[in-house]
Amino acid sequence: MKLWRDGDIDPQPLQGKKIAVIGYGAQGHAHALNLRDQGHDVVVGLREGSASAAKAQAAGLSTLPVIDAAQSADIVAMLLPDEQMAPAWADGLGQALTPGKTLLFAHGLAMHFGVIAAPPQVDVVMVAPKGPGARLRADFVAGSGLPAIFAVHQDCSGAAPALARAYASAIGCGRIGVIETTFKEECECDLFGEQAVLCGGIPDLMRAGFETLVAAGFSPEMAYFECVFEAKAVVDLIYARGIAGMYTAISNTAEFGAYRSGSRIIDEHVRAAMRQTLADIQSGAFAQAWTGDAARGFTAFSAARALRADSAIETPGRAIRALVEKD
Ligand SMILES: NC(=O)c1ccc[n+]([C@@H]2O[C@H](COP(=O)([O-])OP(=O)(O)OC[C@H]3O[C@@H](n4cnc5c(N)ncnc54)[C@H](OP(=O)(O)O)[C@@H]3O)[C@@H](O)[C@H]2O)c1
């Protein structure tokens, strides 16, 4: 695995280039501010009546309507929600990507699954920081950064990889390290990790554990402590020491129980469901379902969100967070 750090990255491909950051949300605000603080010429592209315009301007950034920002720039960073890229494209953003420009993403979904088409004679790259936008900004301000991956979908100029690395360095990621991947690898791995493990699997595992204890007559507060609250301490150990290191830091009883029951829970049925999840992502079925639901007004998404927000696990969660925050 080749890792680039600031010392190995030529900043020249970004010199004198104007960068339009489209969207001022989680990633957009961090990219725009970090780029600006590194001395780059940045404009933020926002939709008409955007609530973010005042925030961006208060931070000292100039703002323009989306199409004007893209027309004015050499590099256009598409930092809108993935499901909003097709509508923005339909509004004429694609036509602003004239030959010689660079189109940049922080996630590969829209390109990899053909949600929008790469304009001809435009370089298309990805720079994906490995963490949320708030961390990207906070770590940058603290003098550090997040690692990032970069990829090239279309290299018309012959300079797309160098430009992607220079951009990754300019948002602070070269302080830690930048690794090359492909749009396919980033997109499919990222969606799988979110769905099977990080945002889908782990919370549903917590919920199932919580519901098992409550159904067996234990108090919701105890069930929440054991199945949700303590997860942070375990994840912090894994983050710092790896999974094997975590086992050595917990009690022998917890470790023996983990070996005895872990594979009973995460059994062949779960692994088969994971393979199905990956197949659903790779076939494009997931991207189609998601962009389709967005186009229909987020009906399925909103219903699922409302159901989860209202579930029994949230009540002890609120009480325990209030207790802990008081201390
Ligand atoms: N969230 C993360 O930390 C994270 C991490 C890694 C990669 N990514 C990737 O980064 C990209 C951006 O994600 P995000 O989470 O940063 O997005 P986000 O926070 O949801 O983006 C919100 C911004 O997009 C603007 N916007 C939304 N719909 C729009 C439309 N139709 N036309 C114009 N502007 C619109 C909003 O405008 P208003 O201000 O007017 O509401 C707001 O400024 C995605 O590709 C995502 O997969 C995100």
Tab-separated table of C-alpha atoms and ligand atoms in Angstrom:
chain	number	residue	atom	x	y	z
A	1	MET	CA	0.000	0.000	0.000
A	2	LYS	CA	1.488	3.343	-1.053
A	3	LEU	CA	0.880	6.197	1.335
A	4	TRP	CA	1.425	9.843	0.372
A	5	ARG	CA	2.161	12.476	3.024
A	6	ASP	CA	2.524	16.227	2.599
A	7	GLY	CA	6.264	15.891	1.983
A	8	ASP	CA	5.604	13.547	-0.999
A	9	ILE	CA	2.773	15.616	-2.498
A	10	ASP	CA	3.382	18.332	-5.086
A	11	PRO	CA	1.044	21.257	-4.289
A	12	GLN	CA	1.609	22.784	-7.753
A	13	PRO	CA	-1.453	21.233	-9.536
A	14	LEU	CA	-3.701	23.322	-7.261
A	15	GLN	CA	-1.750	26.581	-7.551
A	16	GLY	CA	-3.702	29.413	-9.175
A	17	LYS	CA	-6.825	27.242	-9.479
A	18	LYS	CA	-10.215	28.502	-8.364
A	19	ILE	CA	-12.215	25.940	-6.414
A	20	ALA	CA	-16.018	25.913	-6.197
A	21	VAL	CA	-17.278	23.940	-3.221
A	22	ILE	CA	-20.885	23.050	-4.021
A	23	GLY	CA	-22.825	22.664	-0.753
A	24	TYR	CA	-21.898	23.915	2.709
A	25	GLY	CA	-22.896	20.930	4.832
A	26	ALA	CA	-20.812	18.409	6.775
A	27	GLN	CA	-18.078	17.989	4.139
A	28	GLY	CA	-18.627	21.265	2.256
A	29	HIS	CA	-17.933	23.570	5.188
A	30	ALA	CA	-14.788	21.660	6.191
A	31	HIS	CA	-13.352	21.533	2.642
A	32	ALA	CA	-14.137	25.203	1.977
A	33	LEU	CA	-12.633	26.465	5.243
A	34	ASN	CA	-9.551	24.234	5.142
A	35	LEU	CA	-8.837	25.152	1.511
A	36	ARG	CA	-9.316	28.843	2.265
A	37	ASP	CA	-7.046	28.642	5.324
A	38	GLN	CA	-4.344	27.058	3.123
A	39	GLY	CA	-4.496	30.120	0.867
A	40	HIS	CA	-6.672	28.778	-1.972
A	41	ASP	CA	-9.245	30.776	-3.916
A	42	VAL	CA	-12.588	29.280	-2.848
A	43	VAL	CA	-16.186	30.096	-3.667
A	44	VAL	CA	-19.142	28.247	-2.147
A	45	GLY	CA	-21.991	27.314	-4.507
A	46	LEU	CA	-25.419	27.340	-2.873
A	47	ARG	CA	-29.006	26.992	-4.021
A	48	GLU	CA	-31.335	29.981	-4.052
A	49	GLY	CA	-32.509	30.954	-0.566
A	50	SER	CA	-29.959	28.655	1.097
A	51	ALA	CA	-29.900	28.837	4.870
A	52	SER	CA	-26.144	28.167	4.698
A	53	ALA	CA	-25.308	31.379	2.812
A	54	ALA	CA	-25.203	33.480	5.990
A	55	LYS	CA	-23.006	30.883	7.738
A	56	ALA	CA	-20.511	30.704	4.871
A	57	GLN	CA	-20.382	34.487	4.547
A	58	ALA	CA	-19.942	34.909	8.319
A	59	ALA	CA	-16.929	32.592	8.031
A	60	GLY	CA	-15.488	34.977	5.442
A	61	LEU	CA	-16.275	32.892	2.360
A	62	SER	CA	-17.841	34.237	-0.809
A	63	THR	CA	-20.962	32.521	-2.114
A	64	LEU	CA	-22.606	32.274	-5.522
A	65	PRO	CA	-25.562	30.383	-6.965
A	66	VAL	CA	-24.537	26.776	-7.748
A	67	ILE	CA	-24.229	27.148	-11.536
A	68	ASP	CA	-22.386	30.502	-11.336
A	69	ALA	CA	-19.922	29.051	-8.818
A	70	ALA	CA	-19.240	26.039	-11.060
A	71	GLN	CA	-18.856	28.264	-14.133
A	72	SER	CA	-16.371	30.492	-12.319
A	73	ALA	CA	-14.109	27.675	-11.089
A	74	ASP	CA	-11.427	25.316	-12.382
A	75	ILE	CA	-12.253	22.636	-9.804
A	76	VAL	CA	-15.820	21.842	-8.807
A	77	ALA	CA	-16.159	19.869	-5.549
A	78	MET	CA	-19.583	18.191	-5.486
A	79	LEU	CA	-20.327	18.193	-1.778
A	80	LEU	CA	-24.098	17.880	-1.950
A	81	PRO	CA	-25.910	14.899	-0.448
A	82	ASP	CA	-25.493	11.974	-2.873
A	83	GLU	CA	-29.231	11.766	-3.554
A	84	GLN	CA	-29.306	15.470	-4.534
A	85	MET	CA	-26.682	15.182	-7.255
A	86	ALA	CA	-29.111	14.060	-9.990
A	87	PRO	CA	-31.543	16.969	-9.361
A	88	ALA	CA	-28.626	19.459	-9.268
A	89	TRP	CA	-27.344	17.964	-12.543
A	90	ALA	CA	-30.799	18.270	-14.070
A	91	ASP	CA	-30.807	21.956	-13.065
A	92	GLY	CA	-27.817	22.526	-15.383
A	93	LEU	CA	-24.775	21.882	-13.184
A	94	GLY	CA	-23.410	19.321	-15.656
A	95	GLN	CA	-23.338	21.916	-18.441
A	96	ALA	CA	-21.171	24.213	-16.293
A	97	LEU	CA	-18.479	21.506	-16.304
A	98	THR	CA	-16.774	22.631	-19.499
A	99	PRO	CA	-13.641	20.940	-20.947
A	100	GLY	CA	-10.485	21.347	-18.888
A	101	LYS	CA	-12.213	21.542	-15.512
A	102	THR	CA	-12.002	18.984	-12.716
A	103	LEU	CA	-15.049	17.476	-11.062
A	104	LEU	CA	-14.339	16.218	-7.555
A	105	PHE	CA	-16.413	13.992	-5.242
A	106	ALA	CA	-16.039	12.885	-1.617
A	107	HIS	CA	-17.869	9.612	-2.292
A	108	GLY	CA	-18.205	7.564	-5.453
A	109	LEU	CA	-21.911	6.664	-5.546
A	110	ALA	CA	-23.129	9.173	-8.156
A	111	MET	CA	-20.356	8.337	-10.659
A	112	HIS	CA	-19.895	4.638	-10.002
A	113	PHE	CA	-23.591	3.827	-10.360
A	114	GLY	CA	-24.172	6.258	-13.237
A	115	VAL	CA	-26.552	8.500	-11.261
A	116	ILE	CA	-24.930	11.356	-13.180
A	117	ALA	CA	-22.757	11.091	-16.280
A	118	ALA	CA	-19.158	12.315	-16.345
A	119	PRO	CA	-18.964	15.292	-18.709
A	120	PRO	CA	-16.553	14.810	-21.647
A	121	GLN	CA	-13.016	16.235	-21.443
A	122	VAL	CA	-13.316	16.865	-17.717
A	123	ASP	CA	-11.110	15.165	-15.117
A	124	VAL	CA	-13.198	13.299	-12.542
A	125	VAL	CA	-11.584	12.493	-9.200
A	126	MET	CA	-12.521	11.613	-5.670
A	127	VAL	CA	-10.958	12.730	-2.396
A	128	ALA	CA	-12.758	11.048	0.482
A	129	PRO	CA	-11.617	11.953	4.000
A	130	LYS	CA	-12.092	8.957	6.291
A	131	GLY	CA	-14.346	10.593	8.828
A	132	PRO	CA	-17.111	13.125	9.276
A	133	GLY	CA	-16.755	16.722	8.117
A	134	ALA	CA	-16.781	18.104	11.660
A	135	ARG	CA	-13.673	16.020	12.456
A	136	LEU	CA	-12.002	17.063	9.207
A	137	ARG	CA	-12.327	20.704	10.244
A	138	ALA	CA	-11.573	20.253	13.968
A	139	ASP	CA	-8.462	18.135	13.338
A	140	PHE	CA	-7.234	20.627	10.717
A	141	VAL	CA	-7.649	23.537	13.147
A	142	ALA	CA	-5.792	21.532	15.803
A	143	GLY	CA	-2.854	21.122	13.400
A	144	SER	CA	-3.632	17.514	12.506
A	145	GLY	CA	-5.926	15.905	9.918
A	146	LEU	CA	-7.865	12.867	8.846
A	147	PRO	CA	-6.508	10.211	6.497
A	148	ALA	CA	-8.085	10.238	3.035
A	149	ILE	CA	-8.379	8.046	-0.004
A	150	PHE	CA	-8.296	9.334	-3.552
A	151	ALA	CA	-9.342	7.867	-6.886
A	152	VAL	CA	-9.540	8.838	-10.533
A	153	HIS	CA	-12.588	8.084	-12.692
A	154	GLN	CA	-11.574	10.089	-15.756
A	155	ASP	CA	-8.137	11.525	-16.525
A	156	CYS	CA	-8.330	13.736	-19.607
A	157	SER	CA	-5.463	16.038	-18.656
A	158	GLY	CA	-3.045	13.322	-17.559
A	159	ALA	CA	-2.696	15.225	-14.283
A	160	ALA	CA	-5.804	14.025	-12.405
A	161	PRO	CA	-4.022	11.834	-9.788
A	162	ALA	CA	-1.567	14.634	-8.922
A	163	LEU	CA	-4.405	17.130	-8.593
A	164	ALA	CA	-6.409	14.789	-6.339
A	165	ARG	CA	-3.393	14.333	-4.064
A	166	ALA	CA	-2.753	18.096	-3.959
A	167	TYR	CA	-6.409	18.664	-2.983
A	168	ALA	CA	-6.212	15.980	-0.269
A	169	SER	CA	-3.111	17.701	1.086
A	170	ALA	CA	-4.799	21.125	0.975
A	171	ILE	CA	-7.694	19.948	3.164
A	172	GLY	CA	-5.213	18.619	5.734
A	173	CYS	CA	-5.261	14.912	4.934
A	174	GLY	CA	-1.615	14.800	3.815
A	175	ARG	CA	-0.646	15.469	7.437
A	176	ILE	CA	-1.761	11.905	8.198
A	177	GLY	CA	-1.704	10.031	4.888
A	178	VAL	CA	-3.438	9.644	1.546
A	179	ILE	CA	-4.014	6.276	-0.143
A	180	GLU	CA	-5.074	5.542	-3.732
A	181	THR	CA	-8.157	3.460	-4.494
A	182	THR	CA	-10.770	3.231	-7.258
A	183	PHE	CA	-14.293	4.634	-7.401
A	184	LYS	CA	-15.606	1.049	-7.406
A	185	GLU	CA	-13.621	-0.008	-4.341
A	186	GLU	CA	-14.362	3.127	-2.310
A	187	CYS	CA	-18.031	3.167	-3.175
A	188	GLU	CA	-18.843	-0.513	-2.698
A	189	CYS	CA	-16.708	-0.927	0.463
A	190	ASP	CA	-18.039	2.297	1.988
A	191	LEU	CA	-21.693	1.387	1.414
A	192	PHE	CA	-21.119	-2.158	2.671
A	193	GLY	CA	-19.305	-0.964	5.808
A	194	GLU	CA	-22.072	1.518	6.600
A	195	GLN	CA	-24.884	-0.932	6.004
A	196	ALA	CA	-23.546	-4.253	7.288
A	197	VAL	CA	-21.423	-3.028	10.181
A	198	LEU	CA	-21.206	0.606	11.241
A	199	CYS	CA	-24.639	2.165	10.829
A	200	GLY	CA	-26.861	-0.843	10.075
A	201	GLY	CA	-25.369	-3.930	11.768
A	202	ILE	CA	-24.029	-2.485	15.021
A	203	PRO	CA	-27.102	-0.402	15.987
A	204	ASP	CA	-29.437	-3.287	15.120
A	205	LEU	CA	-27.261	-5.688	17.144
A	206	MET	CA	-27.489	-3.275	20.087
A	207	ARG	CA	-31.235	-3.010	19.657
A	208	ALA	CA	-31.636	-6.810	19.485
A	209	GLY	CA	-29.547	-7.237	22.642
A	210	PHE	CA	-31.516	-4.528	24.444
A	211	GLU	CA	-34.857	-6.047	23.425
A	212	THR	CA	-33.724	-9.541	24.483
A	213	LEU	CA	-32.872	-8.356	28.001
A	214	VAL	CA	-36.041	-6.245	28.379
A	215	ALA	CA	-38.224	-9.132	27.133
A	216	ALA	CA	-36.573	-11.332	29.775
A	217	GLY	CA	-37.712	-8.904	32.488
A	218	PHE	CA	-34.602	-6.786	33.012
A	219	SER	CA	-34.933	-3.024	33.385
A	220	PRO	CA	-34.522	-0.916	30.237
A	221	GLU	CA	-31.827	1.176	31.965
A	222	MET	CA	-29.693	-1.893	32.776
A	223	ALA	CA	-30.257	-3.268	29.286
A	224	TYR	CA	-29.191	0.067	27.776
A	225	PHE	CA	-26.045	0.247	29.905
A	226	GLU	CA	-24.986	-3.275	28.929
A	227	CYS	CA	-25.882	-3.273	25.238
A	228	VAL	CA	-25.373	0.346	24.153
A	229	PHE	CA	-23.669	2.633	26.646
A	230	GLU	CA	-20.609	0.445	27.202
A	231	ALA	CA	-20.007	0.044	23.472
A	232	LYS	CA	-18.012	3.279	23.373
A	233	ALA	CA	-15.435	1.995	25.844
A	234	VAL	CA	-15.004	-1.203	23.814
A	235	VAL	CA	-14.768	0.652	20.479
A	236	ASP	CA	-12.225	3.059	21.991
A	237	LEU	CA	-10.122	0.039	23.006
A	238	ILE	CA	-10.399	-1.454	19.507
A	239	TYR	CA	-9.495	1.941	17.980
A	240	ALA	CA	-6.423	2.239	20.192
A	241	ARG	CA	-5.221	-1.394	20.338
A	242	GLY	CA	-6.978	-3.488	17.667
A	243	ILE	CA	-9.496	-6.267	18.341
A	244	ALA	CA	-6.920	-8.646	19.839
A	245	GLY	CA	-5.646	-5.798	22.046
A	246	MET	CA	-9.182	-5.087	23.234
A	247	TYR	CA	-9.551	-8.713	24.376
A	248	THR	CA	-6.470	-8.395	26.540
A	249	ALA	CA	-7.825	-5.223	28.194
A	250	ILE	CA	-11.208	-6.645	29.254
A	251	SER	CA	-11.767	-9.171	32.044
A	252	ASN	CA	-10.953	-12.830	31.410
A	253	THR	CA	-14.640	-13.576	32.011
A	254	ALA	CA	-15.717	-11.121	29.305
A	255	GLU	CA	-13.056	-12.483	26.948
A	256	PHE	CA	-14.052	-16.147	27.500
A	257	GLY	CA	-17.718	-15.231	26.978
A	258	ALA	CA	-16.873	-13.338	23.797
A	259	TYR	CA	-15.147	-16.389	22.301
A	260	ARG	CA	-17.997	-18.692	23.363
A	261	SER	CA	-20.907	-16.551	22.114
A	262	GLY	CA	-19.620	-14.164	19.438
A	263	SER	CA	-19.699	-16.692	16.609
A	264	ARG	CA	-23.015	-18.099	17.879
A	265	ILE	CA	-24.567	-14.672	17.256
A	266	ILE	CA	-22.664	-13.749	14.079
A	267	ASP	CA	-23.314	-17.112	12.445
A	268	GLU	CA	-23.537	-18.354	8.853
A	269	HIS	CA	-27.002	-16.813	8.509
A	270	VAL	CA	-25.559	-13.351	9.285
A	271	ARG	CA	-22.659	-13.903	6.881
A	272	ALA	CA	-25.105	-14.947	4.131
A	273	ALA	CA	-27.128	-11.784	4.786
A	274	MET	CA	-23.886	-9.774	4.511
A	275	ARG	CA	-23.106	-11.381	1.144
A	276	GLN	CA	-26.638	-10.507	0.015
A	277	THR	CA	-26.156	-6.916	1.180
A	278	LEU	CA	-22.923	-6.697	-0.821
A	279	ALA	CA	-24.626	-8.183	-3.900
A	280	ASP	CA	-27.444	-5.634	-3.571
A	281	ILE	CA	-24.868	-2.823	-3.467
A	282	GLN	CA	-22.745	-4.171	-6.339
A	283	SER	CA	-25.710	-4.739	-8.655
A	284	GLY	CA	-26.750	-1.090	-8.273
A	285	ALA	CA	-30.060	-2.128	-6.647
A	286	PHE	CA	-29.255	-0.147	-3.497
A	287	ALA	CA	-28.317	3.034	-5.410
A	288	GLN	CA	-31.470	2.716	-7.498
A	289	ALA	CA	-33.668	2.219	-4.414
A	290	TRP	CA	-32.097	5.209	-2.650
A	291	THR	CA	-32.170	7.700	-5.522
A	292	GLY	CA	-35.674	6.457	-6.431
A	293	ASP	CA	-36.959	7.056	-2.905
A	294	ALA	CA	-35.365	10.537	-2.906
A	295	ALA	CA	-37.123	11.324	-6.202
A	296	ARG	CA	-40.454	10.188	-4.700
A	297	GLY	CA	-40.055	12.575	-1.751
A	298	PHE	CA	-38.216	10.232	0.676
A	299	THR	CA	-41.348	8.227	1.560
A	300	ALA	CA	-39.589	5.011	2.653
A	301	PHE	CA	-36.675	6.921	4.220
A	302	SER	CA	-38.924	9.174	6.317
A	303	ALA	CA	-41.083	6.257	7.490
A	304	ALA	CA	-38.023	4.228	8.570
A	305	ARG	CA	-36.532	7.253	10.351
A	306	ALA	CA	-39.791	7.940	12.241
A	307	LEU	CA	-40.067	4.294	13.308
A	308	ARG	CA	-36.515	4.215	14.700
A	309	ALA	CA	-36.820	7.608	16.429
A	310	ASP	CA	-39.871	6.379	18.285
A	311	SER	CA	-38.464	3.033	19.450
A	312	ALA	CA	-38.299	1.866	23.092
A	313	ILE	CA	-34.503	1.969	23.255
A	314	GLU	CA	-34.457	5.778	22.994
A	315	THR	CA	-36.165	6.465	26.359
A	316	PRO	CA	-33.509	4.942	28.660
A	317	GLY	CA	-30.905	6.315	26.254
A	318	ARG	CA	-32.088	9.867	26.868
A	319	ALA	CA	-32.229	9.331	30.646
A	320	ILE	CA	-28.737	7.848	30.813
A	321	ARG	CA	-27.215	10.532	28.602
A	322	ALA	CA	-28.780	13.208	30.828
A	323	LEU	CA	-27.332	11.470	33.900
A	324	VAL	CA	-23.852	11.239	32.431
A	325	GLU	CA	-23.889	14.769	31.008
A	326	LYS	CA	-24.756	16.178	34.448
A	327	ASP	CA	-21.482	14.859	35.916
B	1	LIG	N1	-21.197	13.517	6.104
B	1	LIG	C1	-19.893	13.271	6.045
B	1	LIG	O1	-19.144	13.656	6.927
B	1	LIG	C2	-19.289	12.555	4.855
B	1	LIG	C3	-18.127	11.773	5.000
B	1	LIG	C4	-17.493	11.281	3.851
B	1	LIG	C5	-18.042	11.523	2.588
B	1	LIG	N2	-19.202	12.230	2.486
B	1	LIG	C6	-19.737	12.529	1.147
B	1	LIG	O2	-19.665	13.947	0.973
B	1	LIG	C7	-20.731	14.379	0.133
B	1	LIG	C8	-21.526	15.449	0.865
B	1	LIG	O3	-22.163	14.848	1.967
B	1	LIG	P1	-22.552	15.699	3.261
B	1	LIG	O4	-22.970	14.706	4.304
B	1	LIG	O5	-21.474	16.685	3.554
B	1	LIG	O6	-23.838	16.470	2.713
B	1	LIG	P2	-24.814	17.408	3.553
B	1	LIG	O7	-24.188	17.859	4.823
B	1	LIG	O8	-26.147	16.756	3.654
B	1	LIG	O9	-24.926	18.648	2.516
B	1	LIG	C9	-25.733	19.687	2.781
B	1	LIG	C10	-25.431	20.834	1.834
B	1	LIG	O10	-25.890	20.511	0.517
B	1	LIG	C11	-26.796	21.529	0.086
B	1	LIG	N3	-27.841	20.974	-0.781
B	1	LIG	C12	-28.662	19.937	-0.501
B	1	LIG	N4	-29.446	19.677	-1.562
B	1	LIG	C13	-29.123	20.581	-2.519
B	1	LIG	C14	-29.574	20.829	-3.835
B	1	LIG	N5	-30.506	20.069	-4.405
B	1	LIG	N6	-29.002	21.845	-4.533
B	1	LIG	C15	-28.038	22.612	-3.977
B	1	LIG	N7	-27.562	22.423	-2.722
B	1	LIG	C16	-28.100	21.422	-2.011
B	1	LIG	C17	-27.392	22.078	1.361
B	1	LIG	O11	-27.904	23.315	1.041
B	1	LIG	P3	-28.622	24.275	2.119
B	1	LIG	O12	-27.497	24.835	2.891
B	1	LIG	O13	-29.308	25.249	1.232
B	1	LIG	O14	-29.546	23.390	2.905
B	1	LIG	C18	-26.166	22.083	2.283
B	1	LIG	O15	-25.371	23.233	2.042
B	1	LIG	C19	-21.541	13.130	-0.191
B	1	LIG	O16	-21.065	12.600	-1.407
B	1	LIG	C20	-21.206	12.174	0.952
B	1	LIG	O17	-21.360	10.800	0.626
B	1	LIG	C21	-19.838	12.750	3.586
